[in-house]
Short mmCIF file of C-alpha atoms in Angstrom, two decimals:
data_model
loop_
_atom_site.label_atom_id
_atom_site.label_comp_id
_atom_site.label_asym_id
_atom_site.label_seq_id
_atom_site.Cartn_x
_atom_site.Cartn_y
_atom_site.Cartn_z
CA MET D 1 0.00 0.00 0.00
CA ILE D 2 1.56 3.29 -1.03
CA LYS D 3 0.81 5.76 1.69
CA ALA D 4 2.36 9.06 0.76
CA THR D 5 1.21 9.50 -2.82
CA LYS D 6 -0.84 12.63 -2.28
CA SER D 7 1.30 14.54 0.18
CA PRO D 8 3.92 17.03 -1.01
CA ARG D 9 7.31 15.66 -2.06
CA VAL D 10 10.00 16.25 0.51
CA ARG D 11 13.63 16.76 -0.31
CA ILE D 12 16.32 17.13 2.29
CA VAL D 13 19.51 19.04 1.57
CA LEU D 14 22.40 18.42 3.91
CA TYR D 15 24.07 21.80 3.55
CA GLU D 16 27.70 22.45 4.46
CA GLY D 17 28.49 25.44 2.26
CA LEU D 18 28.95 29.13 3.08
CA GLY D 19 27.44 30.07 6.45
CA ALA D 20 27.44 26.52 7.81
CA ASP D 21 30.02 24.37 9.57
CA PRO D 22 31.25 21.43 7.54
CA LEU D 23 30.80 17.97 9.04
CA ASP D 24 33.53 15.40 9.28
CA GLY D 25 33.26 12.48 6.82
CA ASP D 26 32.09 9.99 9.42
CA SER D 27 29.28 12.21 10.78
CA ARG D 28 28.19 13.00 7.23
CA TYR D 29 28.07 9.27 6.42
CA ARG D 30 26.13 8.33 9.56
CA ILE D 31 23.59 11.11 9.04
CA MET D 32 23.12 10.31 5.34
CA ARG D 33 22.72 6.61 6.09
CA ALA D 34 20.14 7.22 8.82
CA LEU D 35 18.10 9.61 6.65
CA LEU D 36 18.06 7.17 3.72
CA GLU D 37 17.03 4.28 5.97
CA ARG D 38 14.21 6.57 7.16
CA GLY D 39 13.03 6.73 3.56
CA LEU D 40 14.10 10.29 2.81
CA THR D 41 15.58 11.69 -0.38
CA VAL D 42 18.72 13.65 0.39
CA THR D 43 21.12 15.85 -1.51
CA CYS D 44 24.53 16.12 0.10
CA THR D 45 26.22 19.38 -0.88
CA GLY D 46 29.57 18.54 0.63
CA PRO D 47 31.78 21.24 2.07
CA GLN D 48 32.76 22.91 -1.22
CA PRO D 49 32.19 26.62 -1.72
CA ALA D 50 28.75 27.27 -3.21
CA ASP D 51 30.17 28.43 -6.56
CA ASP D 52 32.16 25.22 -6.99
CA MET D 53 29.38 22.83 -6.15
CA THR D 54 27.92 20.18 -8.44
CA PRO D 55 24.27 21.14 -8.46
CA GLY D 56 21.84 18.65 -6.98
CA THR D 57 19.24 17.41 -9.42
CA LEU D 58 16.63 16.37 -6.91
CA ALA D 59 16.93 19.46 -4.79
CA SER D 60 15.77 21.65 -7.63
CA VAL D 61 12.58 19.77 -8.29
CA GLU D 62 9.48 21.91 -8.38
CA GLU D 63 6.38 21.75 -6.22
CA SER D 64 8.17 20.17 -3.32
CA VAL D 65 8.99 20.90 0.27
CA LEU D 66 12.70 21.50 0.57
CA LEU D 67 14.19 21.09 4.01
CA VAL D 68 17.74 22.38 4.22
CA ILE D 69 19.58 21.07 7.24
CA GLY D 70 23.01 22.01 8.53
CA ARG D 71 25.11 23.33 11.34
CA PHE D 72 24.41 26.98 10.66
CA GLU D 73 26.72 29.66 12.01
CA GLY D 74 25.46 31.12 15.27
CA GLY D 75 22.98 28.26 15.64
CA GLN D 76 20.41 30.11 13.54
CA PRO D 77 19.50 29.24 9.95
CA PRO D 78 19.42 32.24 7.60
CA GLN D 79 16.07 33.54 6.34
CA VAL D 80 15.73 32.51 2.71
CA GLU D 81 12.95 31.88 0.25
CA ASP D 82 12.60 30.63 -3.29
CA ALA D 83 12.23 33.81 -5.35
CA ALA D 84 10.19 31.93 -7.95
CA GLY D 85 7.89 30.54 -5.26
CA ARG D 86 8.03 27.04 -6.72
CA VAL D 87 9.56 25.40 -3.69
CA THR D 88 8.49 25.67 -0.08
CA LEU D 89 11.79 26.19 1.65
CA HIS D 90 12.53 25.40 5.28
CA LEU D 91 15.83 25.58 7.09
CA LEU D 92 16.72 23.58 10.14
CA HIS D 93 19.74 24.02 12.36
CA LEU D 94 20.99 20.65 13.58
CA THR D 95 21.43 20.86 17.32
CA ASP D 96 23.25 17.54 17.41
CA THR D 97 25.24 15.57 14.84
CA ASP D 98 24.26 12.20 16.28
CA ASP D 99 22.45 10.39 13.44
CA GLN D 100 19.44 9.28 15.47
CA ALA D 101 19.05 12.74 17.00
CA VAL D 102 19.07 14.20 13.46
CA VAL D 103 16.35 11.77 12.32
CA GLN D 104 14.28 12.64 15.38
CA GLN D 105 14.67 16.37 14.74
CA ILE D 106 13.67 15.95 11.08
CA ASP D 107 10.69 13.74 11.96
CA GLN D 108 9.50 16.41 14.36
CA THR D 109 9.89 19.14 11.72
CA LEU D 110 8.06 17.09 9.07
CA GLY D 111 5.29 16.48 11.60
CA GLU D 112 4.98 20.22 12.20
CA LEU D 113 4.87 20.79 8.44
CA ASP D 114 2.22 18.06 8.17
CA VAL D 115 4.22 16.17 5.57
CA ALA D 116 3.96 12.38 5.37
CA VAL D 117 6.79 10.22 4.05
CA ASN D 118 6.68 6.53 3.21
CA GLN D 119 8.77 4.43 5.52
CA PRO D 120 10.87 1.38 4.64
CA GLY D 121 9.70 -1.77 6.36
CA GLN D 122 6.02 -0.82 6.20
CA TRP D 123 5.58 -1.61 2.54
CA LYS D 124 7.54 -3.22 -0.28
CA PRO D 125 7.50 -1.62 -3.72
CA TRP D 126 6.61 -4.78 -5.63
CA PHE D 127 5.24 -4.44 -9.16
CA PRO D 128 6.17 -5.59 -12.65
CA VAL D 129 8.44 -3.45 -14.78
CA ILE D 130 8.22 -4.00 -18.52
CA ASP D 131 11.39 -4.05 -20.60
CA TYR D 132 9.93 -2.48 -23.73
CA SER D 133 13.07 -3.28 -25.71
CA ARG D 134 11.97 -6.95 -25.46
CA CYS D 135 8.18 -6.72 -25.16
CA THR D 136 6.25 -7.78 -28.29
CA ASN D 137 2.86 -6.62 -26.95
CA CYS D 138 1.57 -10.21 -27.03
CA MET D 139 -0.83 -9.55 -24.09
CA GLN D 140 0.01 -12.83 -22.32
CA CYS D 141 0.65 -10.93 -19.08
CA LEU D 142 -2.64 -9.07 -19.36
CA SER D 143 -4.53 -12.29 -20.01
CA PHE D 144 -2.72 -14.07 -17.21
CA CYS D 145 -2.87 -11.63 -14.30
CA LEU D 146 -5.86 -12.22 -12.06
CA PHE D 147 -5.53 -8.94 -10.24
CA GLY D 148 -5.90 -6.37 -13.00
CA VAL D 149 -2.34 -5.07 -12.77
CA TYR D 150 -2.00 -4.73 -16.54
CA GLY D 151 -3.90 -2.62 -19.02
CA VAL D 152 -3.36 -0.96 -22.37
CA ASP D 153 -2.78 2.69 -23.21
CA ALA D 154 -4.59 4.70 -25.88
CA ASP D 155 -2.37 3.09 -28.53
CA ASN D 156 -3.19 -0.41 -27.25
CA LYS D 157 0.29 -0.81 -25.88
CA ILE D 158 0.60 -3.00 -22.82
CA GLN D 159 1.39 -1.13 -19.62
CA VAL D 160 1.35 -1.62 -15.88
CA GLN D 161 -1.68 0.35 -14.71
CA ASN D 162 -2.39 -0.77 -11.17
CA ASN D 163 0.85 -1.27 -9.23
CA ASP D 164 -1.00 -1.52 -5.96
CA ASN D 165 -2.96 -4.58 -7.12
CA CYS D 166 0.21 -6.63 -7.55
CA LYS D 167 0.73 -9.35 -4.94
CA THR D 168 3.96 -8.88 -3.04
CA ASP D 169 6.65 -11.44 -3.89
CA CYS D 170 4.59 -13.00 -6.68
CA PRO D 171 6.58 -12.97 -9.97
CA ALA D 172 4.22 -15.35 -11.81
CA CYS D 173 3.43 -13.06 -14.76
CA SER D 174 7.13 -12.73 -15.54
CA ARG D 175 7.26 -16.50 -15.85
CA VAL D 176 4.60 -16.61 -18.54
CA CYS D 177 6.21 -13.85 -20.60
CA PRO D 178 7.69 -15.56 -23.68
CA GLU D 179 10.19 -12.74 -24.22
CA VAL D 180 11.47 -12.50 -20.62
CA ALA D 181 10.40 -8.86 -20.77
CA ILE D 182 8.86 -8.56 -17.30
CA MET D 183 11.10 -7.68 -14.39
CA PHE D 184 10.59 -7.43 -10.67
CA PRO D 185 13.63 -5.43 -9.50
CA LYS D 186 13.22 -6.60 -5.89
CA TYR D 187 13.24 -10.29 -6.89
CA SER D 188 16.17 -12.38 -5.77
CA GLN D 189 17.14 -14.06 -9.02
CA GLY D 190 17.87 -13.22 -12.61
CA PRO D 191 16.72 -12.53 -15.19
CA ILE D 192 13.49 -11.52 -13.38
CA ASN D 193 15.46 -9.06 -11.21
CA GLY D 194 16.73 -7.29 -14.34
CA ASP D 195 19.92 -9.27 -14.74
CA GLN D 196 21.21 -9.92 -18.22
CA ILE D 197 19.21 -12.51 -20.20
CA ARG D 198 21.18 -15.52 -21.24
CA GLU D 199 20.49 -18.08 -23.94
CA ASP D 200 19.54 -20.64 -21.28
CA ASP D 201 16.95 -18.26 -19.82
CA LEU D 202 15.27 -17.90 -23.20
CA LYS D 203 15.19 -21.66 -23.65
CA ARG D 204 13.79 -22.15 -20.16
CA GLU D 205 11.08 -19.53 -20.70
CA ALA D 206 10.12 -21.11 -24.03
CA MET D 207 9.86 -24.47 -22.30
CA LYS D 208 7.65 -22.99 -19.59
CA VAL D 209 5.24 -21.61 -22.16
CA ASP D 210 5.14 -24.98 -23.89
CA ILE D 211 4.46 -26.77 -20.63
CA SER D 212 1.78 -24.22 -19.84
CA SER D 213 0.16 -24.83 -23.25
CA LEU D 214 0.30 -28.58 -22.78
CA LEU D 215 -1.37 -28.22 -19.44
CA GLY D 216 -4.24 -26.31 -20.95
CA GLY D 217 -3.12 -22.86 -21.94
CA ASP D 218 -2.93 -20.88 -18.78
CA ILE D 219 -3.07 -20.99 -15.05
CA TYR D 220 -6.84 -20.44 -14.98
CA ALA D 221 -7.34 -23.49 -17.11
CA GLN D 222 -5.04 -25.46 -14.85
CA LEU D 223 -6.86 -24.30 -11.76
CA LYS D 224 -10.23 -24.97 -13.33
CA GLN D 225 -9.24 -28.41 -14.54
CA ARG D 226 -7.70 -29.43 -11.24
CA SER D 227 -10.64 -28.02 -9.36
CA SER D 228 -13.12 -29.89 -11.59
CA ALA D 229 -11.15 -33.09 -11.17
CA ALA D 230 -11.13 -32.61 -7.43
CA LYS D 231 -14.85 -31.82 -7.46
CA GLU D 232 -15.57 -34.95 -9.49
CA ARG D 233 -13.62 -37.08 -7.07
CA PHE D 234 -15.33 -35.34 -4.18
CA ALA D 235 -18.74 -36.00 -5.72
CA LYS D 236 -17.91 -39.65 -6.27
CA GLU D 237 -16.24 -40.28 -2.98
CA ARG D 238 -17.73 -37.55 -0.77
CA ASP D 239 -14.40 -37.37 0.88
CA GLU D 240 -13.84 -33.84 2.16
CA LYS D 241 -10.43 -34.54 3.55
CA ARG D 242 -9.21 -36.00 0.30
CA ALA D 243 -10.55 -33.04 -1.70
CA LEU D 244 -8.80 -30.65 0.61
CA SER D 245 -5.50 -32.49 0.44
CA GLU D 246 -5.79 -32.54 -3.38
CA ARG D 247 -6.35 -28.81 -3.43
CA ILE D 248 -3.36 -28.23 -1.19
CA ARG D 249 -1.21 -30.52 -3.34
CA CYS D 250 -2.21 -28.64 -6.50
CA LEU D 251 -1.57 -25.27 -4.92
CA ASN D 252 1.81 -26.41 -3.63
CA LYS D 253 2.74 -27.64 -7.08
CA LEU D 254 1.74 -24.33 -8.68
CA ALA D 255 3.56 -22.41 -5.98
CA GLY D 256 6.70 -24.44 -6.64
CA GLN D 257 6.49 -24.31 -10.43
CA MET D 258 5.91 -20.60 -10.72
CA ASP D 259 7.31 -19.31 -7.45
CA ILE D 260 3.93 -17.92 -6.46
CA PRO D 261 3.72 -17.24 -2.71
CA LYS D 262 1.32 -19.68 -1.06
CA GLU D 263 -0.59 -16.79 0.52
CA VAL D 264 -1.46 -15.52 -2.96
CA LEU D 265 -2.80 -18.90 -4.04
CA LEU D 266 -4.68 -19.42 -0.81
CA ASN D 267 -6.30 -16.00 -1.15
CA LEU D 268 -7.46 -16.36 -4.72
CA PRO D 269 -10.99 -15.18 -5.40
CA SER D 270 -13.80 -17.71 -5.76
CA GLN D 271 -13.84 -19.93 -8.85
CA ASP D 272 -16.65 -17.93 -10.41
CA GLU D 273 -14.78 -14.71 -9.86
CA ILE D 274 -11.59 -16.23 -11.27
CA ARG D 275 -13.49 -17.34 -14.39
CA GLN D 276 -15.03 -13.90 -14.80
CA ARG D 277 -11.76 -12.06 -14.29
CA ALA D 278 -9.91 -14.39 -16.63
CA ALA D 279 -12.56 -13.89 -19.30
CA ASP D 280 -12.46 -10.11 -18.87
CA ALA D 281 -8.66 -9.98 -19.02
CA ALA D 282 -8.51 -12.26 -22.06
CA ALA D 283 -11.18 -10.16 -23.82
CA LYS D 284 -9.23 -7.00 -23.04
CA GLY D 285 -6.07 -8.56 -24.45
CA ARG D 286 -7.85 -9.81 -27.59
CA ALA D 287 -9.45 -6.43 -28.18
CA ALA D 288 -6.07 -4.71 -27.87
CA LEU D 289 -4.45 -7.16 -30.26
CA GLU D 290 -7.27 -6.82 -32.80
CA ALA D 291 -7.11 -3.04 -32.59
CA GLY D 292 -3.36 -3.21 -33.16
CA ASP D 293 -3.69 -5.30 -36.35
CA MET B 1 31.68 30.50 -11.72
CA PRO B 2 29.12 28.85 -14.01
CA HIS B 3 28.85 25.16 -13.41
CA ASP B 4 30.16 24.22 -16.85
CA GLU B 5 33.49 25.86 -16.02
CA ARG B 6 34.15 24.11 -12.74
CA SER B 7 37.64 23.30 -11.62
CA THR B 8 36.80 19.59 -11.68
CA ARG B 9 36.87 19.68 -15.46
CA SER B 10 40.05 18.18 -16.86
CA ALA B 11 42.40 20.38 -18.82
CA ASP B 12 41.77 18.73 -22.18
CA ALA B 13 37.98 18.57 -21.87
CA SER B 14 35.91 20.51 -24.34
CA PRO B 15 34.55 23.90 -23.17
CA ASN B 16 31.04 22.47 -23.01
CA ALA B 17 31.98 19.40 -20.98
CA ARG B 18 30.42 18.94 -17.56
CA PRO B 19 31.14 16.37 -14.90
CA LEU B 20 28.68 13.55 -14.43
CA ARG B 21 26.46 13.92 -11.38
CA VAL B 22 26.17 11.08 -8.92
CA LEU B 23 22.92 9.48 -7.82
CA TYR B 24 22.98 6.82 -5.11
CA CYS B 25 20.00 4.54 -4.49
CA ARG B 26 19.82 3.03 -1.00
CA CYS B 27 17.28 0.33 -1.97
CA ALA B 28 15.95 0.83 1.55
CA TYR B 29 12.66 -1.02 1.00
CA ALA B 30 14.16 -4.48 0.44
CA ASP B 31 17.17 -6.60 1.35
CA VAL B 32 18.35 -7.40 -2.14
CA VAL B 33 21.47 -5.22 -2.28
CA PRO B 34 24.22 -6.36 0.09
CA GLU B 35 24.29 -4.05 3.11
CA ASP B 36 28.09 -3.89 3.25
CA VAL B 37 28.29 -2.79 -0.38
CA LYS B 38 25.64 -0.08 0.07
CA ASP B 39 27.38 1.16 3.21
CA ARG B 40 30.87 1.19 1.75
CA VAL B 41 29.82 3.07 -1.40
CA LEU B 42 27.95 5.67 0.66
CA GLN B 43 30.86 6.00 3.05
CA ARG B 44 33.31 6.61 0.21
CA LEU B 45 31.00 9.26 -1.29
CA CYS B 46 30.65 11.00 2.07
CA GLU B 47 34.37 10.92 2.77
CA SER B 48 35.12 12.42 -0.65
CA GLY B 49 33.37 15.66 0.30
CA ARG B 50 31.83 16.02 -3.14
CA ALA B 51 28.18 16.83 -3.78
CA PHE B 52 25.82 14.01 -4.71
CA ASP B 53 22.15 13.10 -4.74
CA THR B 54 20.63 10.12 -2.98
CA VAL B 55 17.25 8.45 -2.96
CA ALA B 56 15.88 5.97 -0.47
CA ASP B 57 14.58 3.64 -3.18
CA LEU B 58 14.16 4.07 -6.93
CA CYS B 59 11.43 1.38 -6.99
CA GLU B 60 9.38 3.31 -4.45
CA MET B 61 9.83 6.52 -6.46
CA SER B 62 8.88 4.76 -9.69
CA ALA B 63 5.74 3.35 -8.05
CA ARG B 64 4.75 6.91 -7.07
CA HIS B 65 5.75 8.35 -10.46
CA ASP B 66 7.86 10.83 -8.52
CA PRO B 67 8.59 13.87 -10.74
CA ALA B 68 12.18 13.82 -9.50
CA LEU B 69 12.75 10.90 -11.87
CA ASN B 70 11.75 13.14 -14.77
CA ARG B 71 14.18 15.73 -13.56
CA ILE B 72 17.03 13.24 -13.45
CA ALA B 73 16.15 11.88 -16.90
CA GLU B 74 15.89 15.35 -18.40
CA CYS B 75 19.23 16.48 -16.99
CA GLY B 76 21.11 13.36 -18.08
CA GLY B 77 24.84 13.20 -17.42
CA VAL B 78 24.57 11.02 -14.34
CA LYS B 79 26.18 7.97 -12.80
CA ILE B 80 23.61 5.93 -10.92
CA ALA B 81 24.70 3.49 -8.21
CA ALA B 82 21.77 1.11 -7.86
CA CYS B 83 21.14 -2.37 -9.27
CA TYR B 84 20.82 -3.96 -12.71
CA LYS B 85 20.95 -1.57 -15.66
CA ARG B 86 17.88 -3.12 -17.30
CA ALA B 87 15.89 -2.72 -14.09
CA VAL B 88 16.96 0.90 -13.53
CA HIS B 89 16.10 1.92 -17.10
CA GLY B 90 12.78 0.06 -16.76
CA LEU B 91 11.92 1.84 -13.51
CA PHE B 92 12.50 5.26 -15.05
CA GLU B 93 10.50 4.32 -18.15
CA ALA B 94 7.67 3.00 -15.96
CA ALA B 95 7.52 6.41 -14.28
CA GLY B 96 7.26 8.13 -17.67
CA ALA B 97 10.86 9.35 -17.50
CA PRO B 98 12.95 7.30 -19.94
CA LEU B 99 16.69 7.62 -19.42
CA SER B 100 19.09 8.40 -22.22
CA THR B 101 21.49 5.58 -22.98
CA ASP B 102 24.31 7.94 -24.01
CA ASP B 103 25.21 9.82 -20.86
CA VAL B 104 23.69 7.70 -18.08
CA HIS B 105 25.87 5.08 -16.46
CA VAL B 106 24.37 2.48 -14.15
CA LEU B 107 26.60 0.80 -11.58
CA ASN B 108 25.32 -2.41 -10.04
CA MET B 109 25.67 -2.70 -6.26
CA ARG B 110 24.00 -6.14 -6.33
CA THR B 111 26.89 -7.72 -8.18
CA ASP B 112 29.92 -5.46 -8.18
CA ASP B 113 32.59 -4.68 -5.63
CA ALA B 114 31.96 -1.58 -3.47
CA ASP B 115 35.37 0.03 -4.02
CA THR B 116 35.22 -0.51 -7.77
CA ILE B 117 31.85 1.24 -7.84
CA ALA B 118 33.02 4.07 -5.57
CA ASP B 119 36.17 4.58 -7.68
CA ASN B 120 34.00 4.80 -10.77
CA LEU B 121 31.59 7.27 -9.14
CA LEU B 122 34.36 9.49 -7.87
CA ASN B 123 36.39 9.48 -11.03
CA ASP B 124 35.72 12.74 -12.85
CA GLY B 125 34.01 11.16 -15.80
CA GLU B 126 32.63 13.80 -18.08
CA VAL B 127 30.10 14.08 -20.80
CA ASP B 128 29.90 16.60 -23.58
CA THR B 129 26.77 18.69 -23.56
#
């Protein structure tokens, strides 16, 4: 869940130029590290004179709250404002150079400014990233994803439209992509994590698609087939325990084959909903492909 | 002094040359980049005393379509210490801010040695404007 999408962007500038005391390298490192671990975006000016400074790219972004922190001379930050009025500028004198004290002081200031910032550990940015240099717009991912993550733009080009719908740690759609064009940068292994694609990867992906086709085309078909088979057995034998163990066995197999977290499989919508969603997604994909012809 | 005439420019560089900026991604939202590599690279940057930009996590920014990614892409001329090149380019593109391939260099903290990366970041690589 992305929390701070609507609040103003915050940029921190650790300022050590004219009118501020420079920090020693170790204090600078500890402060920078603590601020980054807190989830903040920071420009470090270093102790160079202002006219010899490599300009920060992020610090100059518009429509943001810019919090300039430093050990200002006399313990008082100077009064400054953005002449163009594009950036809300705040200055904060650091009373202590201890990293945790700095984070606490910044948290307090952001609280006073009513600015929310996402925090590492509370959420994992997990969503597919399409490598358009490989993507052939085949719509397999759109047809496959049960959660409506994919869509098409005005030109019927596949795109990731609903990041938040993606199930954390589930890379299944990347495994059905015949071109190995879907990445999850936070995934542990290549090529899904963005690592270089090797010949073996292409062969393996091709094999996966073939296996998938042999098994009935897609995961919905597999689920449906296995579920029907289980239902049939259940009807014949009226053995609830056996049906349940079959379901668990199937889910475990799918989880292993496609590295889908068990929680995702166990929280799938009802069979009717799955059928409906699969039909909708496939229709969307077909329509996009037809429009592109 | 205008920034394209900084003293960091080497003597034989063209008049329009400018040093590459540095962008460091902490990948703070996951444990996929080795902690010791992230720490060592950041430490070397901080000890150098030079100016640089950092972000907590490029994935998180891409998910939010943070306009800062546009700014970075527009400016070009940057060395990015993060993860795989394909992933970094994909994250910027996903945020509607495609990176140039000419003057953007991605250094991979998931696979490469920290000091090699830091040496590369701190070397005054330049790009002609």
